[in-house]
């Protein structure tokens, strides 16, 4: 599961905590769409959208993990800039 993967990756590199936050919801009650971000430190590393908070969180984690593994996001450099 992507949520476990991103958490394990960040912990193994000693980069702190990973958390997710809901940033939006839209649509009628019977067809809500949620937007969730995966945050490491104070930076957003992935965003996901889904018809449940859980699906949106999984999509956000998957997108963050894919970007980090592909080298699109250099986690250590970004977080070092914050220090």
PDB file of C-alpha atoms in Angstrom:
ATOM      1  CA  UNK A   1       0.000   0.000   0.000  1.00  0.00           C
ATOM      2  CA  UNK A   2       1.323   3.418  -0.969  1.00  0.00           C
ATOM      3  CA  UNK A   3       0.569   5.013   2.408  1.00  0.00           C
ATOM      4  CA  UNK A   4       2.809   2.485   4.160  1.00  0.00           C
ATOM      5  CA  UNK A   5       5.441   2.822   1.439  1.00  0.00           C
ATOM      6  CA  UNK A   6       5.764   6.584   1.742  1.00  0.00           C
ATOM      7  CA  UNK A   7       5.825   6.381   5.544  1.00  0.00           C
ATOM      8  CA  UNK A   8       8.517   3.673   5.488  1.00  0.00           C
ATOM      9  CA  UNK A   9      10.620   5.558   2.947  1.00  0.00           C
ATOM     10  CA  UNK A  10      10.548   8.780   4.932  1.00  0.00           C
ATOM     11  CA  UNK A  11      11.282   7.030   8.236  1.00  0.00           C
ATOM     12  CA  UNK A  12      14.167   5.049   6.734  1.00  0.00           C
ATOM     13  CA  UNK A  13      15.748   8.307   5.593  1.00  0.00           C
ATOM     14  CA  UNK A  14      15.156  10.009   8.948  1.00  0.00           C
ATOM     15  CA  UNK A  15      13.125  12.772   7.373  1.00  0.00           C
ATOM     16  CA  UNK A  16      10.502  13.166  10.064  1.00  0.00           C
ATOM     17  CA  UNK A  17       6.784  12.614   9.998  1.00  0.00           C
ATOM     18  CA  UNK A  18       4.432  12.130   7.107  1.00  0.00           C
ATOM     19  CA  UNK A  19       0.879  13.270   7.433  1.00  0.00           C
ATOM     20  CA  UNK A  20      -2.107  13.749   5.191  1.00  0.00           C
ATOM     21  CA  UNK A  21      -4.586  16.568   5.180  1.00  0.00           C
ATOM     22  CA  UNK A  22      -7.876  17.062   3.444  1.00  0.00           C
ATOM     23  CA  UNK A  23      -7.740  20.310   1.521  1.00  0.00           C
ATOM     24  CA  UNK A  24     -11.055  20.278  -0.325  1.00  0.00           C
ATOM     25  CA  UNK A  25     -14.344  18.548  -0.829  1.00  0.00           C
ATOM     26  CA  UNK A  26     -16.906  19.327  -3.465  1.00  0.00           C
ATOM     27  CA  UNK A  27     -20.078  18.038  -4.995  1.00  0.00           C
ATOM     28  CA  UNK A  28     -23.401  16.901  -3.622  1.00  0.00           C
ATOM     29  CA  UNK A  29     -23.523  14.490  -0.675  1.00  0.00           C
ATOM     30  CA  UNK A  30     -24.276  11.503  -2.912  1.00  0.00           C
ATOM     31  CA  UNK A  31     -21.244  12.225  -5.142  1.00  0.00           C
ATOM     32  CA  UNK A  32     -18.668  13.989  -2.944  1.00  0.00           C
ATOM     33  CA  UNK A  33     -15.129  14.344  -4.216  1.00  0.00           C
ATOM     34  CA  UNK A  34     -12.280  14.819  -1.751  1.00  0.00           C
ATOM     35  CA  UNK A  35      -8.801  16.231  -2.278  1.00  0.00           C
ATOM     36  CA  UNK A  36      -6.036  15.113   0.096  1.00  0.00           C
ATOM     37  CA  UNK A  37      -2.364  16.109   0.290  1.00  0.00           C
ATOM     38  CA  UNK A  38       0.590  14.128   1.635  1.00  0.00           C
ATOM     39  CA  UNK A  39       2.868  16.432   3.600  1.00  0.00           C
ATOM     40  CA  UNK A  40       6.430  15.823   4.792  1.00  0.00           C
ATOM     41  CA  UNK A  41       7.755  18.561   7.023  1.00  0.00           C
ATOM     42  CA  UNK A  42       5.795  21.536   5.766  1.00  0.00           C
ATOM     43  CA  UNK A  43       5.916  20.624   2.072  1.00  0.00           C
ATOM     44  CA  UNK A  44       3.295  18.954  -0.075  1.00  0.00           C
ATOM     45  CA  UNK A  45       4.699  15.896  -1.862  1.00  0.00           C
ATOM     46  CA  UNK A  46       1.556  14.472  -3.409  1.00  0.00           C
ATOM     47  CA  UNK A  47      -2.081  15.249  -4.049  1.00  0.00           C
ATOM     48  CA  UNK A  48      -4.928  12.829  -4.657  1.00  0.00           C
ATOM     49  CA  UNK A  49      -8.604  13.057  -5.480  1.00  0.00           C
ATOM     50  CA  UNK A  50     -11.297  10.459  -4.838  1.00  0.00           C
ATOM     51  CA  UNK A  51     -14.904   9.822  -3.939  1.00  0.00           C
ATOM     52  CA  UNK A  52     -13.867   8.973  -0.369  1.00  0.00           C
ATOM     53  CA  UNK A  53     -11.236  10.423   1.922  1.00  0.00           C
ATOM     54  CA  UNK A  54      -9.481   7.046   2.004  1.00  0.00           C
ATOM     55  CA  UNK A  55      -9.280   6.769  -1.785  1.00  0.00           C
ATOM     56  CA  UNK A  56      -8.020  10.352  -2.049  1.00  0.00           C
ATOM     57  CA  UNK A  57      -5.371   9.686   0.646  1.00  0.00           C
ATOM     58  CA  UNK A  58      -4.205   6.524  -1.122  1.00  0.00           C
ATOM     59  CA  UNK A  59      -3.947   8.393  -4.427  1.00  0.00           C
ATOM     60  CA  UNK A  60      -1.976  11.204  -2.773  1.00  0.00           C
ATOM     61  CA  UNK A  61       0.441   8.737  -1.181  1.00  0.00           C
ATOM     62  CA  UNK A  62       0.850   6.852  -4.456  1.00  0.00           C
ATOM     63  CA  UNK A  63       1.588  10.090  -6.329  1.00  0.00           C
ATOM     64  CA  UNK A  64       4.089  11.247  -3.708  1.00  0.00           C
ATOM     65  CA  UNK A  65       5.859   7.889  -3.634  1.00  0.00           C
ATOM     66  CA  UNK A  66       6.025   7.718  -7.432  1.00  0.00           C
ATOM     67  CA  UNK A  67       7.474  11.233  -7.674  1.00  0.00           C
ATOM     68  CA  UNK A  68      10.100  10.508  -5.015  1.00  0.00           C
ATOM     69  CA  UNK A  69      11.086   7.143  -6.505  1.00  0.00           C
ATOM     70  CA  UNK A  70      11.307   8.639 -10.005  1.00  0.00           C
ATOM     71  CA  UNK A  71      13.629  11.338  -8.690  1.00  0.00           C
ATOM     72  CA  UNK A  72      11.190  14.112  -9.544  1.00  0.00           C
ATOM     73  CA  UNK A  73      11.274  15.188  -5.914  1.00  0.00           C
ATOM     74  CA  UNK A  74      14.572  15.146  -4.053  1.00  0.00           C
ATOM     75  CA  UNK A  75      13.228  14.874  -0.522  1.00  0.00           C
ATOM     76  CA  UNK A  76      16.443  15.442   1.369  1.00  0.00           C
ATOM     77  CA  UNK A  77      17.306  18.611  -0.589  1.00  0.00           C
ATOM     78  CA  UNK A  78      13.846  20.098  -0.180  1.00  0.00           C
ATOM     79  CA  UNK A  79      13.756  19.435   3.537  1.00  0.00           C
ATOM     80  CA  UNK A  80      17.335  20.651   3.998  1.00  0.00           C
ATOM     81  CA  UNK A  81      16.267  24.011   2.509  1.00  0.00           C
ATOM     82  CA  UNK A  82      13.781  24.394   5.366  1.00  0.00           C
ATOM     83  CA  UNK A  83      16.434  24.067   8.064  1.00  0.00           C
TER      84      UNK A  83
END
